[in-house]
Short mmCIF file of C-alpha atoms in Angstrom, two decimals:
data_model
loop_
_atom_site.label_atom_id
_atom_site.label_comp_id
_atom_site.label_asym_id
_atom_site.label_seq_id
_atom_site.Cartn_x
_atom_site.Cartn_y
_atom_site.Cartn_z
CA MET A 1 95.81 91.59 110.00
CA ASP A 2 94.41 88.66 107.30
CA ARG A 3 98.11 86.65 106.07
CA ASP A 4 95.04 85.48 103.32
CA ILE A 5 93.93 89.18 102.98
CA SER A 6 97.13 90.31 102.14
CA LEU A 7 98.14 88.26 100.01
CA ARG A 8 94.74 88.68 97.34
CA VAL A 9 96.03 92.40 97.97
CA LEU A 10 99.31 90.92 96.61
CA VAL A 11 98.00 89.10 93.30
CA LEU A 12 96.18 91.81 92.27
CA ASN A 13 98.73 94.06 92.96
CA GLU A 14 100.52 92.03 90.47
CA ARG A 15 98.09 91.84 88.36
CA VAL A 16 97.24 95.37 87.86
CA VAL A 17 101.60 95.88 87.16
CA ALA A 18 101.59 93.47 84.66
CA LYS A 19 98.41 94.80 82.49
CA ASP A 20 100.85 98.50 82.02
CA ILE A 21 97.51 100.34 82.29
CA PRO A 22 97.96 103.78 80.90
CA GLY A 23 97.78 106.18 82.62
CA LEU A 24 99.31 104.50 86.13
CA ILE A 25 101.17 106.04 88.69
CA GLU A 26 101.72 104.06 91.45
CA THR A 27 100.04 101.29 93.39
CA VAL A 28 100.41 100.77 96.85
CA PRO A 29 99.71 97.45 98.39
CA THR A 30 97.93 97.97 102.37
CA PHE A 31 96.60 95.51 104.65
CA HIS A 32 93.37 95.21 102.97
CA SER A 33 93.34 97.55 100.18
CA LEU A 34 95.34 98.42 97.72
CA LEU A 35 95.52 102.34 96.23
CA ILE A 36 95.88 102.83 92.72
CA ARG A 37 97.33 106.30 91.77
CA TYR A 38 97.06 107.55 88.47
CA ASP A 39 96.72 110.44 85.92
CA PRO A 40 93.25 111.38 84.83
CA LEU A 41 93.75 113.29 82.23
CA ARG A 42 94.78 110.05 80.65
CA VAL A 43 92.64 107.46 82.05
CA ARG A 44 89.29 108.19 82.96
CA PHE A 45 88.24 106.95 86.75
CA GLU A 46 85.34 104.46 85.27
CA GLU A 47 87.86 102.63 82.77
CA ILE A 48 90.38 102.11 85.82
CA GLN A 49 88.03 100.98 88.00
CA ALA A 50 86.34 98.04 85.14
CA ARG A 51 89.95 97.43 84.44
CA VAL A 52 90.85 96.47 87.85
CA ASP A 53 87.66 94.63 88.37
CA SER A 54 88.11 92.30 85.57
CA LEU A 55 91.59 91.73 88.00
CA ALA A 56 89.89 91.74 90.53
CA ALA A 57 87.92 88.52 89.91
CA ASN A 58 88.94 84.85 91.15
CA LEU A 59 92.34 86.00 93.14
CA LYS A 60 93.94 82.84 94.07
CA THR A 61 96.60 83.15 96.80
CA GLU A 62 98.34 79.54 96.28
CA ALA A 63 101.22 81.49 94.79
CA GLN A 64 103.58 83.22 97.36
CA PRO A 65 104.92 86.72 96.35
CA GLY A 66 108.11 88.06 97.11
CA ARG A 67 111.41 87.67 98.54
CA ARG A 68 113.14 86.53 101.52
CA TRP A 69 115.43 87.81 103.40
CA ARG A 70 117.53 86.71 106.52
CA LEU A 71 118.47 90.22 108.63
CA PRO A 72 121.39 89.51 111.08
CA VAL A 73 119.21 91.19 114.39
CA CYS A 74 121.81 91.74 117.60
CA TYR A 75 119.49 91.10 120.63
CA GLU A 76 122.64 91.83 123.62
CA THR A 77 120.93 94.48 126.47
CA ASP A 78 123.33 97.31 124.15
CA PHE A 79 121.38 97.23 121.53
CA ALA A 80 117.63 96.21 123.07
CA PRO A 81 116.74 98.30 125.33
CA ASP A 82 113.02 96.98 126.54
CA LEU A 83 113.89 93.25 125.90
CA THR A 84 114.55 92.39 129.19
CA ASP A 85 110.29 94.39 129.92
CA VAL A 86 109.13 92.27 127.43
CA ALA A 87 110.27 88.96 128.97
CA ASP A 88 109.02 90.14 132.16
CA ARG A 89 105.52 90.81 130.76
CA CYS A 90 104.60 87.72 128.83
CA GLY A 91 105.99 85.39 131.98
CA LEU A 92 109.88 83.99 129.42
CA SER A 93 112.92 84.52 129.65
CA PRO A 94 114.87 87.23 127.25
CA SER A 95 116.35 84.09 125.62
CA ARG A 96 112.46 82.61 125.02
CA VAL A 97 111.62 86.04 123.53
CA ILE A 98 114.60 85.94 121.03
CA GLU A 99 114.06 82.04 120.40
CA MET A 100 110.31 82.92 119.50
CA HIS A 101 110.83 86.20 117.49
CA SER A 102 113.84 84.54 115.14
CA GLU A 103 112.46 80.72 114.93
CA ARG A 104 109.65 82.04 112.48
CA ALA A 105 109.37 84.45 108.47
CA HIS A 106 107.88 87.28 109.34
CA HIS A 107 105.37 87.90 106.09
CA VAL A 108 105.98 92.42 104.79
CA TYR A 109 102.63 92.98 105.07
CA MET A 110 103.43 96.83 103.69
CA VAL A 111 105.51 99.56 104.19
CA GLY A 112 104.36 102.54 105.60
CA PHE A 113 104.31 104.98 108.54
CA LEU A 114 108.40 105.97 107.77
CA ALA A 115 110.58 105.64 104.33
CA GLY A 116 111.55 101.96 103.60
CA CYS A 117 109.32 100.81 107.11
CA PRO A 118 107.92 96.99 107.13
CA TYR A 119 104.85 95.96 108.89
CA LEU A 120 105.66 92.22 109.47
CA GLY A 121 103.51 89.83 111.21
CA ASP A 122 102.65 87.59 112.52
CA LEU A 123 103.80 87.02 115.93
CA PRO A 124 103.35 84.54 118.23
CA ASP A 125 100.31 86.30 121.00
CA ALA A 126 102.98 84.51 123.80
CA LEU A 127 104.68 88.10 122.48
CA SER A 128 101.77 90.17 121.87
CA LEU A 129 102.05 93.54 123.78
CA PRO A 130 100.46 97.05 123.50
CA ARG A 131 102.25 99.64 122.61
CA ARG A 132 104.08 101.46 125.34
CA SER A 133 102.72 104.14 126.62
CA ASP A 134 105.87 106.23 126.39
CA PRO A 135 106.68 107.02 123.14
CA ARG A 136 110.20 107.59 122.52
CA LEU A 137 112.03 110.86 121.21
CA ARG A 138 114.15 108.98 119.32
CA VAL A 139 114.88 105.42 118.61
CA PRO A 140 117.75 104.72 117.12
CA LYS A 141 118.32 103.76 113.10
CA GLY A 142 118.00 100.00 112.66
CA SER A 143 115.32 98.73 115.54
CA VAL A 144 113.82 95.78 115.55
CA ALA A 145 110.34 96.53 117.81
CA ILE A 146 107.54 94.31 118.56
CA ALA A 147 104.07 95.52 119.41
CA LEU A 148 100.60 94.17 118.97
CA THR A 149 101.44 91.01 117.18
CA MET A 150 103.82 92.75 114.54
CA THR A 151 107.19 94.01 113.85
CA ILE A 152 108.79 96.70 112.48
CA VAL A 153 112.20 97.78 111.35
CA TYR A 154 113.38 101.31 111.82
CA PRO A 155 114.63 102.96 108.62
CA VAL A 156 116.28 106.18 110.26
CA ILE A 157 115.81 107.96 113.72
CA SER A 158 113.02 108.19 114.76
CA PRO A 159 110.35 108.75 117.57
CA GLY A 160 108.36 105.92 118.70
CA GLY A 161 106.96 103.65 120.70
CA TRP A 162 107.65 100.13 120.58
CA HIS A 163 108.83 97.62 122.29
CA LEU A 164 112.59 97.82 121.43
CA ILE A 165 114.75 94.45 121.62
CA GLY A 166 117.59 94.54 119.10
CA LYS A 167 118.94 96.25 116.24
CA THR A 168 120.49 95.12 112.64
CA PRO A 169 123.04 97.13 111.47
CA PHE A 170 122.27 96.88 107.60
CA GLU A 171 120.05 99.91 105.97
CA ILE A 172 117.09 99.04 104.97
CA PHE A 173 116.64 102.33 103.42
CA ASP A 174 118.76 104.76 100.39
CA ALA A 175 117.40 107.20 98.92
CA ALA A 176 120.36 107.03 96.66
CA TRP A 177 119.26 103.31 95.38
CA GLN A 178 117.20 102.32 92.78
CA ARG A 179 115.15 101.49 94.55
CA PRO A 180 115.25 102.85 97.88
CA ALA A 181 113.08 100.52 100.32
CA LEU A 182 114.76 97.49 101.19
CA PHE A 183 111.66 96.01 101.60
CA LYS A 184 108.30 94.81 99.78
CA PRO A 185 104.99 93.56 100.35
CA GLY A 186 105.28 89.95 100.43
CA ASP A 187 108.64 89.34 101.23
CA LYS A 188 109.82 87.34 103.65
CA ILE A 189 112.32 87.96 106.76
CA GLU A 190 113.82 86.10 109.30
CA PHE A 191 115.67 87.29 111.99
CA GLU A 192 119.07 85.75 112.70
CA ALA A 193 120.76 86.58 116.39
CA ILE A 194 124.34 87.89 116.59
CA SER A 195 126.25 88.60 118.93
CA PRO A 196 127.62 92.64 119.49
CA ALA A 197 131.62 91.94 117.83
CA ARG A 198 129.39 90.74 114.61
CA PHE A 199 127.19 93.67 114.86
CA GLU A 200 131.00 95.77 115.04
CA GLU A 201 131.91 93.77 112.33
CA LEU A 202 128.63 93.78 109.87
CA GLU A 203 128.40 97.57 110.64
CA LYS A 204 132.43 98.17 109.81
CA ALA A 205 131.57 97.04 106.33
CA VAL A 206 127.93 98.93 106.02
CA LEU A 207 129.22 102.51 106.43
CA HIS A 208 133.23 101.93 105.32
CA ASP A 209 132.96 99.41 102.64
CA GLY A 210 128.95 100.27 101.30
CA HIS A 211 128.32 96.79 102.49
CA CYS A 212 124.36 95.59 101.33
CA LEU A 213 122.14 92.89 102.08
CA GLU A 214 120.65 91.16 100.09
CA PRO A 215 117.65 88.49 99.58
CA VAL A 216 118.32 84.73 100.34
CA SER A 217 115.81 84.18 97.73
CA ALA A 218 114.31 86.08 94.88
#
């Protein structure tokens, strides 16, 4: 993981999409590369390679693409079964772990593993832990989890081996949405610590009113 490489991938992605290349199906930014899917019946490999090579020249990363989000998370015990263990292993108090996790804007490096699952960086070294030795078979949807120097938010119920330190009441993936994944590479996510009462209030709004999270800035 390297923030500068990620930004270069994102700038290249913007350039490729903006060119509206005939035969282009989709682009998928990853940690350090850009996957380009195209229709070989409409454009030859050599042609699309030449176009991408020219677009990849002089990639400047001064611009910070992406939207900014503030994602409410409850870090209380019922929603954070691994928080105490994380704190003990890192030699910190649970409150300090929460503070360190929520005081920074996390960069979305890529979306993958599960549909709509964001890989976020970068955690401070003090919170860096290997994945759990005993993965869970069932991680609740909306769980916020850390491992190594990354954070993820589980978009659906899933197996998982990351350390669960909180949970958000908001949906981050819905196949019925026009854009099914809420987050995309290049976005910045800030975690806002909320109380269990506030979690319940927001959860009801999401379930009954279809309340969706909106970006703080585009």
